[in-house]
C-alpha cells in the first residue's frame, strides 16, 4: 500500500505533509516532457515518496512507472515546500506538499504511457 494511503486510514482528511519528486526532462531539442493527467491537467512526471526512499529514488521510480524512461544524472533544481504549497483536493483531503524538482537530459528507453495514471506524454517547447 502506498504510504500516503496508509496515513489517510489514521488521519482521515486532516492535513498531512506529503514529500515527493518531479523531473524536468529535456530532449535534444531542449523541449520539456509533460504528462497529461487523468483529470486533463498537464504536469511534470513524478509522484509521492514511499517509506525508506530518498527524493532522488522517488524521482527515478515515478518517472519510470509513468513514462517508461530511465533517468540518469539528475540535478536538483530546488525543493518547494511551505504554507503556499497547501492543497485541499476534491475528496476533502488536506496536504502540504514538499516537492524536490530535478532536471536531466540523460534518459534511456522509449516513452510508454501508463494509462492508469496518464492520458498522454508529450514534449513541449518551453515558450508554449
Short mmCIF file of N, CA, C and O in Angstrom, two decimals:
data_model
loop_
_atom_site.label_atom_id
_atom_site.label_comp_id
_atom_site.label_asym_id
_atom_site.label_seq_id
_atom_site.Cartn_x
_atom_site.Cartn_y
_atom_site.Cartn_z
N UNK A 1 0.85 -1.18 0.00
CA UNK A 1 0.00 0.00 0.00
C UNK A 1 0.89 1.24 0.00
O UNK A 1 1.90 1.29 0.70
N UNK A 2 0.50 2.22 -0.79
CA UNK A 2 1.25 3.47 -0.83
C UNK A 2 1.17 4.15 0.54
O UNK A 2 0.12 4.15 1.19
N UNK A 3 2.27 4.74 0.94
CA UNK A 3 2.39 5.30 2.29
C UNK A 3 1.31 6.33 2.60
O UNK A 3 0.72 6.32 3.68
N UNK A 4 1.02 7.23 1.65
CA UNK A 4 0.02 8.27 1.94
C UNK A 4 -1.36 7.65 2.17
O UNK A 4 -2.14 8.15 2.98
N UNK A 5 -1.67 6.55 1.51
CA UNK A 5 -2.96 5.89 1.73
C UNK A 5 -3.01 5.27 3.13
O UNK A 5 -4.04 5.30 3.79
N UNK A 6 -1.89 4.73 3.55
CA UNK A 6 -1.78 4.18 4.91
C UNK A 6 -2.02 5.28 5.94
O UNK A 6 -2.77 5.11 6.89
N UNK A 7 -1.38 6.44 5.74
CA UNK A 7 -1.58 7.57 6.66
C UNK A 7 -3.04 8.01 6.69
O UNK A 7 -3.58 8.32 7.76
N UNK A 8 -3.67 8.06 5.55
CA UNK A 8 -5.05 8.52 5.46
C UNK A 8 -6.00 7.64 6.28
O UNK A 8 -7.02 8.11 6.76
N UNK A 9 -5.67 6.36 6.43
CA UNK A 9 -6.50 5.48 7.25
C UNK A 9 -6.57 5.96 8.70
O UNK A 9 -7.54 5.73 9.39
N UNK A 10 -5.53 6.65 9.14
CA UNK A 10 -5.45 7.10 10.53
C UNK A 10 -5.88 8.55 10.72
O UNK A 10 -6.44 8.89 11.76
N UNK A 11 -5.61 9.40 9.74
CA UNK A 11 -5.87 10.83 9.93
C UNK A 11 -7.08 11.34 9.16
O UNK A 11 -7.47 12.49 9.32
N UNK A 12 -7.65 10.49 8.33
CA UNK A 12 -8.80 10.93 7.54
C UNK A 12 -8.41 12.06 6.60
O UNK A 12 -7.40 11.97 5.90
N UNK A 13 -9.19 13.14 6.60
CA UNK A 13 -8.95 14.25 5.69
C UNK A 13 -8.04 15.33 6.28
O UNK A 13 -7.75 16.32 5.62
N UNK A 14 -7.59 15.17 7.53
CA UNK A 14 -6.76 16.18 8.18
C UNK A 14 -5.47 16.42 7.40
O UNK A 14 -4.98 15.54 6.69
N UNK A 15 -4.87 17.61 7.55
CA UNK A 15 -3.64 17.92 6.80
C UNK A 15 -2.47 17.00 7.16
O UNK A 15 -2.26 16.67 8.33
N UNK A 16 -1.76 16.58 6.13
CA UNK A 16 -0.52 15.82 6.29
C UNK A 16 0.53 16.44 5.36
O UNK A 16 0.20 17.17 4.44
N UNK A 17 1.78 16.13 5.63
CA UNK A 17 2.88 16.55 4.75
C UNK A 17 3.18 15.40 3.81
O UNK A 17 3.40 14.26 4.25
N UNK A 18 3.18 15.68 2.51
CA UNK A 18 3.45 14.64 1.52
C UNK A 18 4.69 15.00 0.72
O UNK A 18 4.66 15.89 -0.13
N UNK A 19 5.80 14.30 0.97
CA UNK A 19 7.01 14.54 0.19
C UNK A 19 6.96 13.80 -1.14
O UNK A 19 6.39 12.70 -1.24
N UNK A 20 7.54 14.41 -2.14
CA UNK A 20 7.58 13.78 -3.46
C UNK A 20 8.62 14.44 -4.34
O UNK A 20 9.32 15.37 -3.93
N UNK A 21 8.70 13.95 -5.57
CA UNK A 21 9.66 14.46 -6.54
C UNK A 21 9.03 14.51 -7.91
O UNK A 21 8.17 13.69 -8.24
N UNK A 22 9.50 15.47 -8.70
CA UNK A 22 9.17 15.55 -10.12
C UNK A 22 10.46 15.79 -10.89
O UNK A 22 11.46 16.22 -10.31
N UNK A 23 10.42 15.51 -12.19
CA UNK A 23 11.62 15.66 -13.01
C UNK A 23 11.29 16.45 -14.28
O UNK A 23 10.34 16.11 -14.99
N UNK A 24 12.10 17.46 -14.53
CA UNK A 24 12.05 18.19 -15.80
C UNK A 24 12.99 17.44 -16.74
O UNK A 24 14.20 17.40 -16.51
N UNK A 25 12.41 16.81 -17.76
CA UNK A 25 13.19 16.02 -18.71
C UNK A 25 13.27 16.79 -20.02
O UNK A 25 12.24 17.09 -20.64
N UNK A 26 14.50 17.11 -20.42
CA UNK A 26 14.74 17.82 -21.68
C UNK A 26 15.14 16.82 -22.75
O UNK A 26 15.95 15.92 -22.49
N UNK A 27 14.60 16.98 -23.96
CA UNK A 27 15.08 16.18 -25.08
C UNK A 27 16.20 16.95 -25.80
O UNK A 27 16.60 18.03 -25.34
N UNK A 28 16.71 16.42 -26.90
CA UNK A 28 17.83 17.04 -27.60
C UNK A 28 17.45 18.37 -28.25
O UNK A 28 18.33 19.16 -28.59
N UNK A 29 16.15 18.64 -28.42
CA UNK A 29 15.68 19.93 -28.96
C UNK A 29 15.38 20.92 -27.84
O UNK A 29 14.80 21.97 -28.07
N UNK A 30 15.75 20.56 -26.62
CA UNK A 30 15.52 21.39 -25.42
C UNK A 30 14.04 21.58 -25.11
O UNK A 30 13.64 22.56 -24.49
N UNK A 31 13.22 20.61 -25.53
CA UNK A 31 11.80 20.60 -25.18
C UNK A 31 11.64 19.85 -23.85
O UNK A 31 12.48 19.02 -23.49
N UNK A 32 10.54 20.14 -23.15
CA UNK A 32 10.28 19.55 -21.83
C UNK A 32 9.15 18.53 -21.93
O UNK A 32 8.12 18.81 -22.53
N UNK A 33 9.37 17.36 -21.33
CA UNK A 33 8.34 16.32 -21.31
C UNK A 33 7.28 16.64 -20.27
O UNK A 33 7.60 16.86 -19.10
N UNK A 34 6.03 16.66 -20.70
CA UNK A 34 4.91 16.83 -19.79
C UNK A 34 3.97 15.64 -19.90
O UNK A 34 3.88 14.99 -20.94
N UNK A 35 3.26 15.40 -18.82
CA UNK A 35 2.34 14.28 -18.71
C UNK A 35 0.93 14.84 -18.56
O UNK A 35 0.68 15.68 -17.69
N UNK A 36 0.01 14.38 -19.41
CA UNK A 36 -1.39 14.75 -19.24
C UNK A 36 -2.01 13.78 -18.25
O UNK A 36 -2.06 12.58 -18.48
N UNK A 37 -2.45 14.33 -17.12
CA UNK A 37 -3.04 13.52 -16.05
C UNK A 37 -4.47 13.12 -16.44
O UNK A 37 -5.05 13.63 -17.39
N UNK A 38 -5.04 12.21 -15.69
CA UNK A 38 -6.39 11.73 -15.97
C UNK A 38 -7.44 12.82 -15.87
O UNK A 38 -8.47 12.75 -16.54
N UNK A 39 -7.16 13.87 -15.07
CA UNK A 39 -8.12 14.97 -14.93
C UNK A 39 -7.98 16.00 -16.05
O UNK A 39 -8.67 17.02 -16.04
N UNK A 40 -7.06 15.77 -17.00
CA UNK A 40 -6.88 16.68 -18.13
C UNK A 40 -5.81 17.74 -17.91
O UNK A 40 -5.46 18.45 -18.84
N UNK A 41 -5.28 17.85 -16.70
CA UNK A 41 -4.21 18.82 -16.45
C UNK A 41 -2.87 18.25 -16.93
O UNK A 41 -2.72 17.04 -17.10
N UNK A 42 -1.92 19.14 -17.17
CA UNK A 42 -0.59 18.74 -17.61
C UNK A 42 0.41 19.05 -16.50
O UNK A 42 0.28 20.06 -15.81
N UNK A 43 1.40 18.20 -16.32
CA UNK A 43 2.42 18.43 -15.31
C UNK A 43 3.66 17.61 -15.58
O UNK A 43 3.74 16.84 -16.54
N UNK A 44 4.62 17.78 -14.72
CA UNK A 44 5.87 17.04 -14.81
C UNK A 44 5.67 15.62 -14.27
O UNK A 44 4.93 15.42 -13.31
N UNK A 45 6.34 14.63 -14.86
CA UNK A 45 6.25 13.29 -14.30
C UNK A 45 6.90 13.23 -12.91
O UNK A 45 7.93 13.86 -12.67
N UNK A 46 6.26 12.50 -12.02
CA UNK A 46 6.78 12.36 -10.67
C UNK A 46 5.68 11.87 -9.75
O UNK A 46 4.58 11.55 -10.19
N UNK A 47 5.99 11.83 -8.47
CA UNK A 47 4.98 11.35 -7.53
C UNK A 47 5.47 11.40 -6.10
O UNK A 47 6.44 12.08 -5.78
N UNK A 48 4.78 10.64 -5.26
CA UNK A 48 4.97 10.70 -3.82
C UNK A 48 5.96 9.66 -3.31
O UNK A 48 6.08 8.57 -3.86
N UNK A 49 6.62 10.02 -2.21
CA UNK A 49 7.62 9.18 -1.57
C UNK A 49 6.96 8.03 -0.81
O UNK A 49 5.92 8.20 -0.18
N UNK A 50 7.59 6.88 -0.88
CA UNK A 50 7.23 5.74 -0.05
C UNK A 50 8.26 5.60 1.06
O UNK A 50 9.36 6.18 0.99
N UNK A 51 7.93 4.84 2.08
CA UNK A 51 8.85 4.66 3.21
C UNK A 51 10.22 4.17 2.74
O UNK A 51 10.31 3.27 1.90
N UNK A 52 11.26 4.78 3.29
CA UNK A 52 12.62 4.36 3.00
C UNK A 52 13.23 4.93 1.74
O UNK A 52 14.41 4.68 1.47
N UNK A 53 12.48 5.68 0.96
CA UNK A 53 13.00 6.23 -0.29
C UNK A 53 13.63 7.61 -0.07
O UNK A 53 13.20 8.38 0.78
N UNK A 54 14.62 7.90 -0.89
CA UNK A 54 15.16 9.25 -0.97
C UNK A 54 14.38 10.02 -2.04
O UNK A 54 13.66 9.43 -2.85
N UNK A 55 14.54 11.35 -2.06
CA UNK A 55 13.87 12.14 -3.09
C UNK A 55 14.32 11.70 -4.49
O UNK A 55 13.52 11.61 -5.40
N UNK A 56 15.61 11.42 -4.64
CA UNK A 56 16.11 11.00 -5.95
C UNK A 56 15.55 9.64 -6.35
O UNK A 56 15.21 9.41 -7.51
N UNK A 57 15.44 8.72 -5.41
CA UNK A 57 14.86 7.41 -5.72
C UNK A 57 13.40 7.55 -6.14
O UNK A 57 12.95 6.85 -7.05
N UNK A 58 12.67 8.44 -5.48
CA UNK A 58 11.27 8.69 -5.87
C UNK A 58 11.22 9.18 -7.31
O UNK A 58 10.42 8.70 -8.12
N UNK A 59 12.08 10.14 -7.63
CA UNK A 59 12.09 10.71 -8.97
C UNK A 59 12.32 9.62 -10.02
O UNK A 59 11.59 9.52 -11.01
N UNK A 60 13.32 8.79 -9.79
CA UNK A 60 13.65 7.73 -10.76
C UNK A 60 12.52 6.72 -10.88
O UNK A 60 12.14 6.32 -11.99
N UNK A 61 11.97 6.28 -9.76
CA UNK A 61 10.90 5.28 -9.77
C UNK A 61 9.66 5.81 -10.47
O UNK A 61 9.08 5.15 -11.35
N UNK A 62 9.23 7.00 -10.06
CA UNK A 62 8.00 7.55 -10.61
C UNK A 62 8.11 7.85 -12.10
O UNK A 62 7.18 7.59 -12.86
N UNK A 63 9.24 8.39 -12.54
CA UNK A 63 9.41 8.66 -13.97
C UNK A 63 9.34 7.35 -14.75
O UNK A 63 8.67 7.26 -15.78
N UNK A 64 10.00 6.32 -14.25
CA UNK A 64 9.95 5.03 -14.95
C UNK A 64 8.53 4.48 -15.00
O UNK A 64 8.06 4.03 -16.05
N UNK A 65 7.83 4.52 -13.86
CA UNK A 65 6.46 3.99 -13.82
C UNK A 65 5.53 4.75 -14.76
O UNK A 65 4.67 4.15 -15.41
N UNK A 66 5.69 6.06 -14.84
CA UNK A 66 4.75 6.89 -15.60
C UNK A 66 5.12 7.07 -17.06
O UNK A 66 4.25 7.37 -17.89
N UNK A 67 6.43 6.90 -17.40
CA UNK A 67 6.85 7.20 -18.77
C UNK A 67 7.61 6.06 -19.45
O UNK A 67 7.80 6.09 -20.66
N UNK A 68 8.10 5.10 -18.68
CA UNK A 68 8.93 4.04 -19.23
C UNK A 68 10.38 4.46 -19.41
O UNK A 68 11.20 3.67 -19.87
N UNK A 69 10.72 5.70 -19.05
CA UNK A 69 12.08 6.20 -19.23
C UNK A 69 12.92 5.98 -17.97
O UNK A 69 12.42 6.11 -16.86
N UNK A 70 14.18 5.68 -18.18
CA UNK A 70 15.15 5.60 -17.10
C UNK A 70 15.92 6.92 -17.11
O UNK A 70 16.53 7.27 -18.13
N UNK A 71 15.83 7.65 -15.99
CA UNK A 71 16.52 8.94 -15.92
C UNK A 71 17.84 8.78 -15.19
O UNK A 71 17.95 8.03 -14.23
N UNK A 72 18.84 9.51 -15.69
CA UNK A 72 20.18 9.47 -15.08
C UNK A 72 20.67 10.89 -14.93
O UNK A 72 20.13 11.83 -15.52
N UNK A 73 21.73 11.04 -14.15
CA UNK A 73 22.37 12.35 -13.95
C UNK A 73 21.38 13.41 -13.50
O UNK A 73 21.36 14.53 -14.03
N UNK A 74 20.56 13.07 -12.53
CA UNK A 74 19.59 14.05 -12.02
C UNK A 74 20.31 15.17 -11.29
O UNK A 74 21.20 14.92 -10.48
N UNK A 75 19.90 16.38 -11.58
CA UNK A 75 20.41 17.57 -10.89
C UNK A 75 19.25 18.18 -10.12
O UNK A 75 18.17 18.39 -10.70
N UNK A 76 19.47 18.47 -8.85
CA UNK A 76 18.43 19.08 -8.03
C UNK A 76 18.30 20.56 -8.39
O UNK A 76 19.27 21.31 -8.31
N UNK A 77 17.10 20.97 -8.78
CA UNK A 77 16.82 22.37 -9.05
C UNK A 77 16.50 23.09 -7.75
O UNK A 77 17.11 24.10 -7.41
N UNK A 78 15.55 22.54 -6.98
CA UNK A 78 15.14 23.15 -5.71
C UNK A 78 14.14 22.22 -5.03
O UNK A 78 13.64 21.27 -5.63
N UNK A 79 13.86 22.52 -3.77
CA UNK A 79 12.80 21.84 -3.04
C UNK A 79 11.76 22.89 -2.69
O UNK A 79 12.09 23.94 -2.14
N UNK A 80 10.52 22.61 -3.05
CA UNK A 80 9.43 23.56 -2.83
C UNK A 80 8.54 23.04 -1.71
O UNK A 80 8.03 21.93 -1.78
N UNK A 81 8.37 23.87 -0.69
CA UNK A 81 7.55 23.49 0.45
C UNK A 81 7.11 24.75 1.17
O UNK A 81 7.56 25.85 0.85
N UNK A 82 6.23 24.58 2.12
CA UNK A 82 5.78 25.71 2.92
C UNK A 82 4.30 25.95 2.77
O UNK A 82 3.57 25.22 2.10
N UNK A 83 3.87 27.00 3.43
CA UNK A 83 2.45 27.33 3.51
C UNK A 83 1.80 27.50 2.14
O UNK A 83 0.64 27.13 1.94
N UNK A 84 2.54 28.05 1.18
CA UNK A 84 1.95 28.28 -0.15
C UNK A 84 1.73 26.99 -0.94
O UNK A 84 1.10 27.01 -1.99
N UNK A 85 2.20 25.85 -0.42
CA UNK A 85 2.01 24.56 -1.09
C UNK A 85 0.96 23.70 -0.38
O UNK A 85 0.98 22.48 -0.46
N UNK A 86 0.04 24.37 0.28
CA UNK A 86 -1.12 23.72 0.90
C UNK A 86 -2.15 23.44 -0.19
O UNK A 86 -2.40 24.27 -1.07
N UNK A 87 -2.75 22.26 -0.13
CA UNK A 87 -3.80 21.88 -1.08
C UNK A 87 -4.95 21.20 -0.34
O UNK A 87 -4.73 20.47 0.63
N UNK A 88 -6.14 21.44 -0.83
CA UNK A 88 -7.30 20.66 -0.41
C UNK A 88 -7.86 20.08 -1.70
O UNK A 88 -8.33 20.81 -2.56
N UNK A 89 -7.78 18.76 -1.83
CA UNK A 89 -8.18 18.10 -3.06
C UNK A 89 -9.68 17.82 -3.04
O UNK A 89 -10.32 17.89 -1.99
N UNK A 90 -10.27 17.54 -4.22
CA UNK A 90 -11.72 17.40 -4.30
C UNK A 90 -12.36 16.43 -3.31
O UNK A 90 -13.50 16.64 -2.89
N UNK A 91 -11.65 15.38 -2.89
CA UNK A 91 -12.27 14.44 -1.94
C UNK A 91 -12.21 14.94 -0.50
O UNK A 91 -12.63 14.25 0.42
N UNK A 92 -11.64 16.14 -0.28
CA UNK A 92 -11.57 16.72 1.06
C UNK A 92 -10.26 16.53 1.78
O UNK A 92 -10.02 17.12 2.83
N UNK A 93 -9.36 15.71 1.22
CA UNK A 93 -8.04 15.52 1.83
C UNK A 93 -7.27 16.83 1.80
O UNK A 93 -7.26 17.54 0.79
N UNK A 94 -6.59 17.14 2.92
CA UNK A 94 -5.75 18.33 3.00
C UNK A 94 -4.29 17.91 3.10
O UNK A 94 -3.97 16.90 3.74
N UNK A 95 -3.41 18.68 2.45
CA UNK A 95 -1.99 18.33 2.47
C UNK A 95 -1.12 19.55 2.25
O UNK A 95 -1.55 20.56 1.70
N UNK A 96 0.10 19.41 2.71
CA UNK A 96 1.18 20.34 2.40
C UNK A 96 2.20 19.54 1.61
O UNK A 96 2.69 18.51 2.09
N UNK A 97 2.50 19.96 0.40
CA UNK A 97 3.47 19.22 -0.39
C UNK A 97 4.87 19.73 -0.14
O UNK A 97 5.09 20.92 0.10
N UNK A 98 5.81 18.82 -0.18
CA UNK A 98 7.24 19.12 -0.14
C UNK A 98 7.83 18.40 -1.34
O UNK A 98 7.95 17.16 -1.34
N UNK A 99 8.12 19.16 -2.40
CA UNK A 99 8.47 18.55 -3.68
C UNK A 99 9.89 18.91 -4.11
O UNK A 99 10.21 20.10 -4.25
N UNK A 100 10.69 17.88 -4.33
CA UNK A 100 12.03 18.07 -4.90
C UNK A 100 11.88 18.07 -6.41
O UNK A 100 11.27 17.16 -6.99
N UNK A 101 12.43 19.10 -7.05
CA UNK A 101 12.37 19.23 -8.50
C UNK A 101 13.76 18.99 -9.07
O UNK A 101 14.71 19.72 -8.73
N UNK A 102 13.87 17.98 -9.90
CA UNK A 102 15.13 17.63 -10.56
C UNK A 102 15.02 17.94 -12.04
O UNK A 102 13.92 18.09 -12.59
N UNK A 103 16.18 17.96 -12.72
CA UNK A 103 16.18 18.08 -14.17
C UNK A 103 17.29 17.20 -14.74
O UNK A 103 18.26 16.89 -14.07
N UNK A 104 17.08 16.79 -15.99
CA UNK A 104 18.07 15.97 -16.68
C UNK A 104 17.80 15.99 -18.18
O UNK A 104 16.67 16.27 -18.62
N UNK A 105 18.83 15.69 -18.94
CA UNK A 105 18.68 15.45 -20.37
C UNK A 105 19.12 14.02 -20.69
O UNK A 105 19.02 13.58 -21.82
N UNK A 106 19.57 13.30 -19.67
CA UNK A 106 20.09 11.96 -19.85
C UNK A 106 18.99 10.94 -19.52
O UNK A 106 18.74 10.65 -18.35
N UNK A 107 18.35 10.43 -20.56
CA UNK A 107 17.30 9.42 -20.39
C UNK A 107 17.54 8.26 -21.33
O UNK A 107 18.16 8.42 -22.38
N UNK A 108 17.07 7.10 -20.93
CA UNK A 108 17.15 5.91 -21.76
C UNK A 108 15.76 5.30 -21.85
O UNK A 108 14.98 5.39 -20.90
N UNK A 109 15.49 4.65 -23.00
CA UNK A 109 14.22 3.96 -23.17
C UNK A 109 13.29 4.70 -24.10
O UNK A 109 13.61 5.76 -24.63
N UNK A 110 12.13 4.11 -24.28
CA UNK A 110 11.08 4.67 -25.15
C UNK A 110 9.90 5.08 -24.28
O UNK A 110 9.59 4.41 -23.29
N UNK A 111 9.25 6.16 -24.68
CA UNK A 111 8.06 6.61 -23.95
C UNK A 111 6.97 5.54 -23.99
O UNK A 111 6.64 5.03 -25.05
N UNK A 112 6.44 5.22 -22.81
CA UNK A 112 5.33 4.27 -22.68
C UNK A 112 4.35 4.85 -21.68
O UNK A 112 4.69 5.07 -20.52
N UNK A 113 3.15 5.10 -22.10
CA UNK A 113 2.14 5.70 -21.24
C UNK A 113 1.52 4.65 -20.34
O UNK A 113 1.10 3.58 -20.81
N UNK A 114 1.46 4.94 -19.06
CA UNK A 114 0.71 4.13 -18.11
C UNK A 114 -0.69 4.74 -18.04
O UNK A 114 -0.89 5.76 -17.39
N UNK A 115 -1.64 4.13 -18.73
CA UNK A 115 -2.98 4.71 -18.85
C UNK A 115 -3.76 4.69 -17.54
O UNK A 115 -4.83 5.27 -17.47
N UNK A 116 -3.22 4.07 -16.51
CA UNK A 116 -3.86 4.15 -15.19
C UNK A 116 -3.58 5.49 -14.53
O UNK A 116 -4.28 5.89 -13.60
N UNK A 117 -2.52 6.20 -15.00
CA UNK A 117 -2.13 7.47 -14.41
C UNK A 117 -2.11 8.63 -15.41
O UNK A 117 -2.06 9.78 -15.01
N UNK A 118 -2.08 8.32 -16.71
CA UNK A 118 -1.87 9.35 -17.72
C UNK A 118 -2.77 9.16 -18.93
O UNK A 118 -3.13 8.03 -19.26
N UNK A 119 -3.06 10.28 -19.57
CA UNK A 119 -3.74 10.25 -20.87
C UNK A 119 -2.73 10.35 -22.01
O UNK A 119 -2.93 9.80 -23.08
N UNK A 120 -1.64 11.13 -21.78
CA UNK A 120 -0.69 11.40 -22.85
C UNK A 120 0.64 11.83 -22.26
O UNK A 120 0.71 12.28 -21.11
N UNK A 121 1.69 11.69 -23.06
CA UNK A 121 3.02 12.21 -22.75
C UNK A 121 3.48 12.94 -24.00
O UNK A 121 3.38 12.41 -25.12
N UNK A 122 3.99 14.15 -23.82
CA UNK A 122 4.38 14.93 -24.99
C UNK A 122 5.47 15.93 -24.61
O UNK A 122 5.45 16.48 -23.51
N UNK A 123 6.41 16.14 -25.54
CA UNK A 123 7.43 17.16 -25.36
C UNK A 123 6.91 18.50 -25.85
O UNK A 123 6.27 18.58 -26.91
N UNK A 124 7.16 19.55 -25.07
CA UNK A 124 6.72 20.89 -25.41
C UNK A 124 7.91 21.84 -25.41
O UNK A 124 8.82 21.70 -24.59
N UNK A 125 7.85 22.84 -26.27
CA UNK A 125 8.82 23.93 -26.24
C UNK A 125 8.49 24.79 -25.05
O UNK A 125 7.33 25.14 -24.83
N UNK A 126 9.49 25.16 -24.21
CA UNK A 126 9.21 25.93 -23.00
C UNK A 126 8.44 27.22 -23.25
O UNK A 126 7.75 27.69 -22.36
N UNK A 127 8.48 27.79 -24.42
CA UNK A 127 7.77 29.04 -24.71
C UNK A 127 6.29 28.83 -24.90
O UNK A 127 5.53 29.80 -24.90
N UNK A 128 5.83 27.59 -25.13
CA UNK A 128 4.39 27.34 -25.39
C UNK A 128 3.57 27.40 -24.14
O UNK A 128 3.79 26.98 -23.13
#
